[in-house]
mmCIF file of C-alpha atoms and ligand atoms in Angstrom:
data_model
loop_
_atom_site.group_PDB
_atom_site.id
_atom_site.type_symbol
_atom_site.label_atom_id
_atom_site.label_comp_id
_atom_site.label_asym_id
_atom_site.label_seq_id
_atom_site.Cartn_x
_atom_site.Cartn_y
_atom_site.Cartn_z
ATOM 1 C CA UNK F 1 19.635 3.412 6.369
ATOM 2 C CA UNK F 2 21.599 6.378 7.561
ATOM 3 C CA UNK F 3 23.400 6.265 10.884
ATOM 4 C CA UNK F 4 22.640 9.042 13.305
ATOM 5 C CA UNK F 5 25.955 10.390 14.568
ATOM 6 C CA UNK F 6 24.516 12.944 16.933
ATOM 7 C CA UNK F 7 23.875 12.179 20.564
ATOM 8 C CA UNK F 8 20.276 11.471 21.505
ATOM 9 C CA UNK F 9 18.324 14.647 21.959
ATOM 10 C CA UNK F 10 20.946 16.828 20.260
ATOM 11 C CA UNK F 11 18.684 17.542 17.330
ATOM 12 C CA UNK F 12 15.767 18.578 19.477
ATOM 13 C CA UNK F 13 15.395 22.275 18.747
ATOM 14 C CA UNK F 14 16.218 24.591 21.603
ATOM 15 C CA UNK F 15 14.017 27.592 22.130
ATOM 16 C CA UNK F 16 15.745 30.291 20.080
ATOM 17 C CA UNK F 17 16.252 33.736 21.575
ATOM 18 C CA UNK F 18 14.138 35.775 19.262
ATOM 19 C CA UNK F 19 11.412 38.264 20.022
ATOM 20 C CA UNK F 20 7.865 37.109 19.494
ATOM 21 C CA UNK F 21 8.752 33.469 20.012
ATOM 22 C CA UNK F 22 6.078 31.534 21.801
ATOM 23 C CA UNK F 23 7.046 29.618 24.916
ATOM 24 C CA UNK F 24 7.528 26.003 24.044
ATOM 25 C CA UNK F 25 4.989 24.270 26.220
ATOM 26 C CA UNK F 26 5.634 20.770 24.996
ATOM 27 C CA UNK F 27 8.553 18.599 26.024
ATOM 28 C CA UNK F 28 11.326 18.757 23.443
ATOM 29 C CA UNK F 29 11.846 14.990 23.889
ATOM 30 C CA UNK F 30 8.365 14.427 22.514
ATOM 31 C CA UNK F 31 9.578 15.469 19.105
ATOM 32 C CA UNK F 32 12.033 12.583 19.101
ATOM 33 C CA UNK F 33 9.525 9.781 19.302
ATOM 34 C CA UNK F 34 7.376 10.216 16.223
ATOM 35 C CA UNK F 35 9.111 12.882 14.136
ATOM 36 C CA UNK F 36 11.532 11.867 11.439
ATOM 37 C CA UNK F 37 15.278 12.034 12.153
ATOM 38 C CA UNK F 38 16.993 15.280 11.153
ATOM 39 C CA UNK F 39 20.630 15.842 10.266
ATOM 40 C CA UNK F 40 20.846 19.378 8.808
ATOM 41 C CA UNK F 41 20.171 22.831 10.142
ATOM 42 C CA UNK F 42 19.168 26.170 8.677
ATOM 43 C CA UNK F 43 18.054 29.486 10.174
ATOM 44 C CA UNK F 44 14.443 30.450 9.538
ATOM 45 C CA UNK F 45 14.262 33.315 7.027
ATOM 46 C CA UNK F 46 11.612 34.988 9.130
ATOM 47 C CA UNK F 47 12.202 34.339 12.839
ATOM 48 C CA UNK F 48 15.805 33.019 12.732
ATOM 49 C CA UNK F 49 14.872 29.885 14.648
ATOM 50 C CA UNK F 50 17.131 26.934 13.860
ATOM 51 C CA UNK F 51 15.311 24.619 11.498
ATOM 52 C CA UNK F 52 16.398 21.028 11.653
ATOM 53 C CA UNK F 53 15.897 19.109 8.446
ATOM 54 C CA UNK F 54 17.075 16.052 6.617
ATOM 55 C CA UNK F 55 19.367 15.811 3.639
ATOM 56 C CA UNK F 56 17.189 15.888 0.545
ATOM 57 C CA UNK F 57 14.503 18.069 2.089
ATOM 58 C CA UNK F 58 14.205 21.382 0.309
ATOM 59 C CA UNK F 59 10.834 22.782 1.304
ATOM 60 C CA UNK F 60 11.197 23.529 4.991
ATOM 61 C CA UNK F 61 8.462 24.933 7.192
ATOM 62 C CA UNK F 62 9.401 26.596 10.464
ATOM 63 C CA UNK F 63 7.602 24.882 13.353
ATOM 64 C CA UNK F 64 7.734 28.159 15.329
ATOM 65 C CA UNK F 65 6.429 30.802 12.936
ATOM 66 C CA UNK F 66 5.172 28.770 10.004
ATOM 67 C CA UNK F 67 7.321 30.434 7.350
ATOM 68 C CA UNK F 68 8.328 28.133 4.532
ATOM 69 C CA UNK F 69 11.776 28.271 3.007
ATOM 70 C CA UNK F 70 12.669 26.613 -0.254
ATOM 71 C CA UNK F 71 16.219 25.550 -0.988
ATOM 72 C CA UNK F 72 16.347 25.987 -4.729
ATOM 73 C CA UNK F 73 19.966 24.943 -5.128
ATOM 74 C CA UNK F 74 23.274 25.920 -3.575
ATOM 75 C CA UNK F 75 23.124 29.347 -1.956
ATOM 76 C CA UNK F 76 19.652 29.908 -3.316
ATOM 77 C CA UNK F 77 17.287 30.062 -0.382
ATOM 78 C CA UNK F 78 13.828 31.286 -1.263
ATOM 79 C CA UNK F 79 11.139 32.271 1.194
ATOM 80 C CA UNK F 80 7.821 31.050 -0.167
ATOM 81 C CA UNK F 81 5.231 33.792 -0.033
ATOM 82 C CA UNK F 82 1.656 33.015 0.801
ATOM 83 C CA UNK F 83 1.798 29.281 1.304
ATOM 84 C CA UNK F 84 -1.407 27.930 2.659
ATOM 85 C CA UNK F 85 -3.148 25.058 4.337
ATOM 86 C CA UNK F 86 -6.498 23.393 4.404
ATOM 87 C CA UNK F 87 -8.196 24.187 7.725
ATOM 88 C CA UNK F 88 -7.965 21.605 10.505
ATOM 89 C CA UNK F 89 -11.620 20.835 11.223
ATOM 90 C CA UNK F 90 -11.290 17.217 12.297
ATOM 91 C CA UNK F 91 -9.783 16.230 15.630
ATOM 92 C CA UNK F 92 -8.505 12.835 16.699
ATOM 93 C CA UNK F 93 -11.899 11.625 17.961
ATOM 94 C CA UNK F 94 -13.637 12.850 14.795
ATOM 95 C CA UNK F 95 -11.103 10.927 12.721
ATOM 96 C CA UNK F 96 -11.760 7.722 14.665
ATOM 97 C CA UNK F 97 -15.536 8.111 14.407
ATOM 98 C CA UNK F 98 -15.254 8.814 10.664
ATOM 99 C CA UNK F 99 -13.475 5.489 10.224
ATOM 100 C CA UNK F 100 -15.973 3.646 12.434
ATOM 101 C CA UNK F 101 -18.972 5.086 10.571
ATOM 102 C CA UNK F 102 -17.435 4.146 7.233
ATOM 103 C CA UNK F 103 -16.565 0.631 8.393
ATOM 104 C CA UNK F 104 -20.137 -0.022 9.474
ATOM 105 C CA UNK F 105 -21.767 1.087 6.211
ATOM 106 C CA UNK F 106 -22.004 -0.299 2.705
ATOM 107 C CA UNK F 107 -22.528 -3.651 1.065
ATOM 108 C CA UNK F 108 -18.983 -4.945 1.601
ATOM 109 C CA UNK F 109 -18.545 -3.888 5.208
ATOM 110 C CA UNK F 110 -20.180 -4.860 8.463
ATOM 111 C CA UNK F 111 -21.211 -3.297 11.764
ATOM 112 C CA UNK F 112 -20.051 -6.334 13.648
ATOM 113 C CA UNK F 113 -16.486 -5.698 12.421
ATOM 114 C CA UNK F 114 -16.532 -2.393 14.239
ATOM 115 C CA UNK F 115 -16.936 -4.133 17.600
ATOM 116 C CA UNK F 116 -14.047 -6.448 16.732
ATOM 117 C CA UNK F 117 -11.751 -3.663 15.508
ATOM 118 C CA UNK F 118 -8.788 -2.641 17.631
ATOM 119 C CA UNK F 119 -7.188 0.735 17.051
ATOM 120 C CA UNK F 120 -3.397 0.501 17.234
ATOM 121 C CA UNK F 121 -2.317 4.036 16.292
ATOM 122 C CA UNK F 122 -3.630 7.445 15.319
ATOM 123 C CA UNK F 123 -1.321 10.085 13.927
ATOM 124 C CA UNK F 124 -2.143 13.670 12.954
ATOM 125 C CA UNK F 125 -0.128 14.776 9.933
ATOM 126 C CA UNK F 126 0.444 18.082 8.164
ATOM 127 C CA UNK F 127 1.673 16.996 4.769
ATOM 128 C CA UNK F 128 3.086 19.211 2.035
ATOM 129 C CA UNK F 129 1.442 19.053 -1.364
ATOM 130 C CA UNK F 130 2.075 21.127 -4.449
ATOM 131 C CA UNK F 131 -1.371 21.874 -5.798
ATOM 132 C CA UNK F 132 -1.091 22.367 -9.535
ATOM 133 C CA UNK F 133 -4.087 24.399 -10.680
ATOM 134 C CA UNK F 134 -4.423 23.568 -14.316
ATOM 135 C CA UNK F 135 -6.727 22.846 -17.195
ATOM 136 C CA UNK F 136 -6.262 19.974 -19.579
ATOM 137 C CA UNK F 137 -7.595 19.684 -23.085
ATOM 138 C CA UNK F 138 -7.562 16.265 -24.680
ATOM 139 C CA UNK F 139 -8.284 15.295 -28.256
ATOM 140 C CA UNK F 140 -8.458 11.670 -29.270
ATOM 141 C CA UNK F 141 -8.866 9.505 -32.350
ATOM 142 C CA UNK F 142 -9.994 5.920 -32.437
ATOM 143 C CA UNK F 143 -12.225 3.286 -33.932
ATOM 144 C CA UNK F 144 -15.678 2.118 -32.937
ATOM 145 C CA UNK F 145 -16.871 -1.438 -33.567
ATOM 146 C CA UNK F 146 -20.091 -1.677 -35.600
ATOM 147 C CA UNK F 147 -22.141 -4.762 -36.397
ATOM 148 C CA UNK F 148 -24.974 -5.361 -38.865
ATOM 149 C CA UNK F 149 -27.065 -8.410 -39.643
ATOM 150 C CA UNK F 150 -27.760 -9.182 -43.294
ATOM 151 C CA UNK F 151 -29.882 -11.841 -45.013
ATOM 152 C CA UNK F 152 -32.455 -14.160 -43.476
ATOM 153 C CA UNK F 153 -32.649 -17.761 -42.325
ATOM 154 C CA UNK F 154 -29.575 -19.812 -43.205
ATOM 155 C CA UNK F 155 -28.101 -16.874 -45.115
ATOM 156 C CA UNK F 156 -28.071 -14.664 -42.036
ATOM 157 C CA UNK F 157 -24.652 -13.104 -41.575
ATOM 158 C CA UNK F 158 -23.287 -10.667 -39.040
ATOM 159 C CA UNK F 159 -20.977 -8.070 -40.459
ATOM 160 C CA UNK F 160 -18.432 -6.357 -38.247
ATOM 161 C CA UNK F 161 -16.460 -3.286 -39.172
ATOM 162 C CA UNK F 162 -14.700 -0.390 -37.490
ATOM 163 C CA UNK F 163 -15.705 3.199 -37.986
ATOM 164 C CA UNK F 164 -13.278 6.045 -37.313
ATOM 165 C CA UNK F 165 -14.364 8.244 -34.403
ATOM 166 C CA UNK F 166 -12.776 11.170 -32.623
ATOM 167 C CA UNK F 167 -13.553 13.549 -29.828
ATOM 168 C CA UNK F 168 -12.351 16.126 -27.432
ATOM 169 C CA UNK F 169 -12.832 16.758 -23.710
ATOM 170 C CA UNK F 170 -11.627 19.316 -21.204
ATOM 171 C CA UNK F 171 -11.114 19.050 -17.479
ATOM 172 C CA UNK F 172 -9.905 21.429 -14.791
ATOM 173 C CA UNK F 173 -7.715 20.183 -11.992
ATOM 174 C CA UNK F 174 -6.309 21.220 -8.671
ATOM 175 C CA UNK F 175 -3.896 18.354 -9.058
ATOM 176 C CA UNK F 176 -2.165 17.251 -5.832
ATOM 177 C CA UNK F 177 1.506 16.324 -6.101
ATOM 178 C CA UNK F 178 2.847 15.034 -2.815
ATOM 179 C CA UNK F 179 6.027 16.984 -2.033
ATOM 180 C CA UNK F 180 8.021 14.011 -0.734
ATOM 181 C CA UNK F 181 9.941 11.261 -2.491
ATOM 182 C CA UNK F 182 8.767 8.267 -0.521
ATOM 183 C CA UNK F 183 4.983 7.868 -0.322
ATOM 184 C CA UNK F 184 5.316 4.958 2.116
ATOM 185 C CA UNK F 185 6.422 7.006 5.154
ATOM 186 C CA UNK F 186 2.756 7.623 5.903
ATOM 187 C CA UNK F 187 0.008 5.308 4.801
ATOM 188 C CA UNK F 188 -2.162 6.107 1.807
ATOM 189 C CA UNK F 189 -1.060 9.647 1.037
ATOM 190 C CA UNK F 190 -0.242 8.935 -2.614
ATOM 191 C CA UNK F 191 -3.764 7.563 -3.163
ATOM 192 C CA UNK F 192 -5.545 10.903 -3.202
ATOM 193 C CA UNK F 193 -4.586 11.789 -6.794
ATOM 194 C CA UNK F 194 -7.609 11.608 -9.140
ATOM 195 C CA UNK F 195 -8.004 8.119 -10.594
ATOM 196 C CA UNK F 196 -5.692 6.431 -8.075
ATOM 197 C CA UNK F 197 -7.106 3.411 -6.298
ATOM 198 C CA UNK F 198 -7.955 4.496 -2.775
ATOM 199 C CA UNK F 199 -10.124 1.761 -1.240
ATOM 200 C CA UNK F 200 -8.619 -1.688 -0.867
ATOM 201 C CA UNK F 201 -10.895 -4.576 0.134
ATOM 202 C CA UNK F 202 -9.279 -7.599 1.760
ATOM 203 C CA UNK F 203 -11.114 -10.646 0.378
ATOM 204 C CA UNK F 204 -9.023 -13.211 2.204
ATOM 205 C CA UNK F 205 -9.199 -16.460 0.235
ATOM 206 C CA UNK F 206 -12.561 -15.610 -1.276
ATOM 207 C CA UNK F 207 -12.382 -15.681 -5.081
ATOM 208 C CA UNK F 208 -15.645 -14.089 -6.206
ATOM 209 C CA UNK F 209 -14.195 -10.599 -5.855
ATOM 210 C CA UNK F 210 -16.748 -8.089 -7.025
ATOM 211 C CA UNK F 211 -16.694 -4.406 -6.208
ATOM 212 C CA UNK F 212 -15.611 -2.999 -2.881
ATOM 213 C CA UNK F 213 -12.847 -0.776 -4.241
ATOM 214 C CA UNK F 214 -12.900 2.835 -5.329
ATOM 215 C CA UNK F 215 -10.770 5.394 -7.112
ATOM 216 C CA UNK F 216 -10.099 8.910 -5.856
ATOM 217 C CA UNK F 217 -12.235 11.551 -7.527
ATOM 218 C CA UNK F 218 -11.111 14.850 -8.990
ATOM 219 C CA UNK F 219 -11.966 17.057 -6.040
ATOM 220 C CA UNK F 220 -11.096 20.684 -5.429
ATOM 221 C CA UNK F 221 -7.908 20.582 -3.380
ATOM 222 C CA UNK F 222 -7.993 24.350 -2.857
ATOM 223 C CA UNK F 223 -11.529 24.365 -1.440
ATOM 224 C CA UNK F 224 -11.546 26.228 1.871
ATOM 225 C CA UNK F 225 -7.808 26.946 1.745
ATOM 226 C CA UNK F 226 -6.553 29.464 4.327
ATOM 227 C CA UNK F 227 -3.182 31.164 4.896
ATOM 228 C CA UNK F 228 -0.800 28.846 6.732
ATOM 229 C CA UNK F 229 -1.523 29.189 10.443
ATOM 230 C CA UNK F 230 1.132 27.688 12.691
ATOM 231 C CA UNK F 231 -0.969 28.277 15.824
ATOM 232 C CA UNK F 232 -3.808 26.164 14.421
ATOM 233 C CA UNK F 233 -1.302 23.430 13.641
ATOM 234 C CA UNK F 234 0.072 23.572 17.206
ATOM 235 C CA UNK F 235 -3.420 23.565 18.716
ATOM 236 C CA UNK F 236 -4.293 20.418 16.789
ATOM 237 C CA UNK F 237 -1.098 18.758 18.014
ATOM 238 C CA UNK F 238 0.007 18.303 14.424
ATOM 239 C CA UNK F 239 3.246 20.311 14.687
ATOM 240 C CA UNK F 240 5.058 17.115 15.667
ATOM 241 C CA UNK F 241 4.366 15.856 12.197
ATOM 242 C CA UNK F 242 4.677 19.081 10.257
ATOM 243 C CA UNK F 243 6.499 17.463 7.400
ATOM 244 C CA UNK F 244 9.053 19.165 5.142
ATOM 245 C CA UNK F 245 8.984 18.734 1.388
ATOM 246 C CA UNK F 246 11.658 17.154 -0.771
ATOM 247 C CA UNK F 247 10.308 17.948 -4.198
ATOM 248 C CA UNK F 248 10.720 21.443 -5.611
ATOM 249 C CA UNK F 249 7.943 23.394 -7.258
ATOM 250 C CA UNK F 250 9.521 22.938 -10.688
ATOM 251 C CA UNK F 251 9.675 19.169 -10.391
ATOM 252 C CA UNK F 252 6.159 18.985 -8.960
ATOM 253 C CA UNK F 253 4.820 20.924 -11.921
ATOM 254 C CA UNK F 254 6.583 18.614 -14.384
ATOM 255 C CA UNK F 255 5.309 15.533 -12.529
ATOM 256 C CA UNK F 256 1.768 16.921 -12.488
ATOM 257 C CA UNK F 257 1.839 17.506 -16.256
ATOM 258 C CA UNK F 258 2.901 13.906 -16.805
ATOM 259 C CA UNK F 259 0.344 12.494 -14.376
ATOM 260 C CA UNK F 260 -2.500 14.588 -15.794
ATOM 261 C CA UNK F 261 -1.624 13.371 -19.304
ATOM 262 C CA UNK F 262 -1.741 9.730 -18.133
ATOM 263 C CA UNK F 263 -5.018 10.357 -16.341
ATOM 264 C CA UNK F 264 -6.577 11.879 -19.474
ATOM 265 C CA UNK F 265 -5.227 9.090 -21.686
ATOM 266 C CA UNK F 266 -6.856 6.513 -19.409
ATOM 267 C CA UNK F 267 -10.108 8.431 -19.593
ATOM 268 C CA UNK F 268 -9.913 8.578 -23.398
ATOM 269 C CA UNK F 269 -9.681 4.770 -23.498
ATOM 270 C CA UNK F 270 -13.198 4.529 -22.097
ATOM 271 C CA UNK F 271 -14.600 6.647 -24.948
ATOM 272 C CA UNK F 272 -14.417 4.026 -27.681
ATOM 273 C CA UNK F 273 -13.302 0.474 -28.524
ATOM 274 C CA UNK F 274 -9.864 1.226 -29.951
ATOM 275 C CA UNK F 275 -7.892 4.399 -29.271
ATOM 276 C CA UNK F 276 -5.268 5.191 -31.858
ATOM 277 C CA UNK F 277 -4.119 8.609 -30.754
ATOM 278 C CA UNK F 278 -4.452 10.828 -27.670
ATOM 279 C CA UNK F 279 -3.082 14.315 -27.345
ATOM 280 C CA UNK F 280 -3.400 16.323 -24.116
ATOM 281 C CA UNK F 281 -2.393 19.930 -23.627
ATOM 282 C CA UNK F 282 -1.937 20.927 -19.985
ATOM 283 C CA UNK F 283 -2.082 24.600 -19.089
ATOM 284 C CA UNK F 284 -0.753 25.308 -15.603
ATOM 285 C CA UNK F 285 -2.290 28.412 -14.069
ATOM 286 C CA UNK F 286 -0.747 28.323 -10.604
ATOM 287 C CA UNK F 287 1.285 26.086 -8.327
ATOM 288 C CA UNK F 288 0.615 26.434 -4.599
ATOM 289 C CA UNK F 289 2.309 24.831 -1.654
ATOM 290 C CA UNK F 290 -0.566 23.660 0.519
ATOM 291 C CA UNK F 291 -0.282 21.820 3.787
ATOM 292 C CA UNK F 292 -3.011 19.214 3.989
ATOM 293 C CA UNK F 293 -4.093 17.911 7.415
ATOM 294 C CA UNK F 294 -4.706 14.182 7.561
ATOM 295 C CA UNK F 295 -5.163 11.465 10.125
ATOM 296 C CA UNK F 296 -3.404 8.179 9.616
ATOM 297 C CA UNK F 297 -5.098 5.342 11.492
ATOM 298 C CA UNK F 298 -3.912 1.778 11.963
ATOM 299 C CA UNK F 299 -6.315 -0.848 13.191
ATOM 300 C CA UNK F 300 -6.723 -4.577 13.320
ATOM 301 C CA UNK F 301 -9.622 -6.973 12.939
ATOM 302 C CA UNK F 302 -9.172 -10.649 13.868
ATOM 303 C CA UNK F 303 -5.433 -10.120 14.162
ATOM 304 C CA UNK F 304 -5.013 -8.652 10.672
ATOM 305 C CA UNK F 305 -3.600 -5.143 10.263
ATOM 306 C CA UNK F 306 -5.318 -2.469 8.189
ATOM 307 C CA UNK F 307 -4.694 1.229 7.576
ATOM 308 C CA UNK F 308 -6.878 4.211 6.840
ATOM 309 C CA UNK F 309 -6.463 7.864 5.993
ATOM 310 C CA UNK F 310 -9.043 10.432 7.080
ATOM 311 C CA UNK F 311 -9.279 13.983 5.724
ATOM 312 C CA UNK F 312 -8.305 16.507 8.409
ATOM 313 C CA UNK F 313 -10.524 19.207 6.893
ATOM 314 C CA UNK F 314 -13.722 17.268 6.356
ATOM 315 C CA UNK F 315 -15.004 14.171 8.118
ATOM 316 C CA UNK F 316 -14.265 12.068 5.080
ATOM 317 C CA UNK F 317 -12.411 8.873 4.533
ATOM 318 C CA UNK F 318 -9.768 9.362 1.833
ATOM 319 C CA UNK F 319 -8.250 5.929 1.586
ATOM 320 C CA UNK F 320 -8.517 2.650 3.477
ATOM 321 C CA UNK F 321 -7.928 -1.058 3.651
ATOM 322 C CA UNK F 322 -10.692 -3.189 5.157
ATOM 323 C CA UNK F 323 -11.801 -6.803 5.400
ATOM 324 C CA UNK F 324 -14.831 -7.751 3.313
ATOM 325 C CA UNK F 325 -17.643 -8.949 5.568
ATOM 326 C CA UNK F 326 -18.751 -12.582 5.596
ATOM 327 C CA UNK F 327 -22.293 -11.479 4.835
ATOM 328 C CA UNK F 328 -21.162 -9.770 1.609
ATOM 329 C CA UNK F 329 -19.260 -12.893 0.563
ATOM 330 C CA UNK F 330 -22.286 -15.125 1.174
ATOM 331 C CA UNK F 331 -24.545 -12.764 -0.773
ATOM 332 C CA UNK F 332 -22.143 -12.643 -3.729
ATOM 333 C CA UNK F 333 -21.752 -16.396 -3.629
ATOM 334 C CA UNK F 334 -25.508 -16.950 -3.636
ATOM 335 C CA UNK F 335 -26.211 -14.429 -6.377
ATOM 336 C CA UNK F 336 -23.506 -15.529 -8.766
ATOM 337 C CA UNK F 337 -23.773 -19.252 -8.231
ATOM 338 C CA UNK F 338 -27.450 -19.323 -7.334
ATOM 339 C CA UNK F 339 -28.659 -17.856 -10.627
ATOM 340 C CA UNK F 340 -26.732 -20.355 -12.811
ATOM 341 C CA UNK F 341 -27.977 -23.115 -10.516
ATOM 342 C CA UNK F 342 -31.617 -22.104 -11.056
ATOM 343 C CA UNK F 343 -31.137 -21.815 -14.819
ATOM 344 C CA UNK F 344 -29.380 -25.184 -14.897
ATOM 345 C CA UNK F 345 -32.270 -26.566 -12.836
ATOM 346 C CA UNK F 346 -34.965 -25.359 -15.214
ATOM 347 C CA UNK F 347 -33.131 -26.770 -18.242
ATOM 348 C CA UNK F 348 -32.328 -29.899 -16.284
ATOM 349 C CA UNK F 349 -35.928 -30.703 -15.341
ATOM 350 C CA UNK F 350 -37.095 -30.095 -18.901
ATOM 351 C CA UNK F 351 -34.760 -32.674 -20.361
ATOM 352 C CA UNK F 352 -34.774 -35.397 -17.747
ATOM 353 C CA UNK F 353 -31.519 -36.372 -16.058
ATOM 354 C CA UNK F 354 -28.642 -34.768 -17.863
ATOM 355 C CA UNK F 355 -25.422 -32.865 -17.234
ATOM 356 C CA UNK F 356 -27.386 -29.677 -16.547
ATOM 357 C CA UNK F 357 -29.312 -31.287 -13.728
ATOM 358 C CA UNK F 358 -26.178 -32.672 -12.186
ATOM 359 C CA UNK F 359 -24.607 -29.215 -12.461
ATOM 360 C CA UNK F 360 -27.594 -27.775 -10.615
ATOM 361 C CA UNK F 361 -27.232 -30.166 -7.710
ATOM 362 C CA UNK F 362 -23.493 -29.533 -7.500
ATOM 363 C CA UNK F 363 -23.920 -25.742 -7.529
ATOM 364 C CA UNK F 364 -26.876 -25.701 -5.162
ATOM 365 C CA UNK F 365 -25.039 -28.024 -2.842
ATOM 366 C CA UNK F 366 -21.917 -25.870 -2.864
ATOM 367 C CA UNK F 367 -23.980 -22.779 -2.271
ATOM 368 C CA UNK F 368 -25.814 -24.246 0.667
ATOM 369 C CA UNK F 369 -22.649 -25.659 2.202
ATOM 370 C CA UNK F 370 -20.856 -22.330 1.916
ATOM 371 C CA UNK F 371 -23.781 -20.286 3.258
ATOM 372 C CA UNK F 372 -24.275 -22.640 6.182
ATOM 373 C CA UNK F 373 -20.602 -22.815 7.072
ATOM 374 C CA UNK F 374 -20.082 -19.050 6.992
ATOM 375 C CA UNK F 375 -23.519 -18.112 8.225
ATOM 376 C CA UNK F 376 -23.440 -20.360 11.263
ATOM 377 C CA UNK F 377 -19.792 -19.619 12.007
ATOM 378 C CA UNK F 378 -20.386 -15.957 12.571
ATOM 379 C CA UNK F 379 -23.105 -13.380 12.264
ATOM 380 C CA UNK F 380 -20.962 -10.973 10.229
HETATM 381 ZN ZN1 ZN I 401 10.388 30.865 11.767
#
């Protein structure tokens, strides 16, 4: 933790005396509460406004005119031309309703949880991402398991052998690299990379954990992109959390190459039984700094805290934690213990009293007890 040596309020930007500057309508103190602490200052390359930033930040966007400056080393200040943003189409209420709709749909979730949910915070964020437009070409070699039955009767044998296989696949990406070091400052923002786990079910003590999670898909991160518009950011009330970047374009590109290679390698593993060699070539076409609007929501159900991240451009849930409904647990329990119980029952009745029959009574008993306990306890 770094100690703030400045007096409270000293880092709140004063309205600079430059032509074309909009009147600051909001209270400067407001910036203190939610914004991150700042300890450095730089003049905006465009409007000369003082830009407060933190040590380690090197992609700094002016909250007055929207110009982005990149500190590319000592005495090397670069104004980034043509940085952009995804349009802000989702307001605070839309973000809340997106979460509510999502929470009330699907096998693992429940409408009755929505009534029990308490919203504890909603925060509009403009987060800097380096979008690495690239195409990846992957070639792989591996082995595929083959089996063959030979002979008949007692001489029947199953032969197993491995056959060499290989293949090749291509994929285009608008790969998002978050431009900050610590992904935990805001909830869920690192989960939007393709293949990253983005939906986290809370099963409590329940052990039959099936489904309920999801990975982020490879979506077009440049879809609908517009030139950075500081007025739109101000209108949405997101300028309080217009976040500076800490990772330079060069580093982001290198990170993206590495992450794309891992992503492709993981994908190659699903192609055959044993992968012996994967080689991915990543061609980077363009690297854009894009501000992505998002809503971070914190809520609680039955005293437990959960978080969610809603897309600020589309009414879409990007990432979330949620409790699995009791109804889903009962259904899973009944399906996965009920079927073995029935099978055990059929075998059991055929052979008189035996271990299978006892197993049936134990399983059916457990099933009934669990369903009754949970079902009567709550209507979830
Ligand atoms: Zn400026």
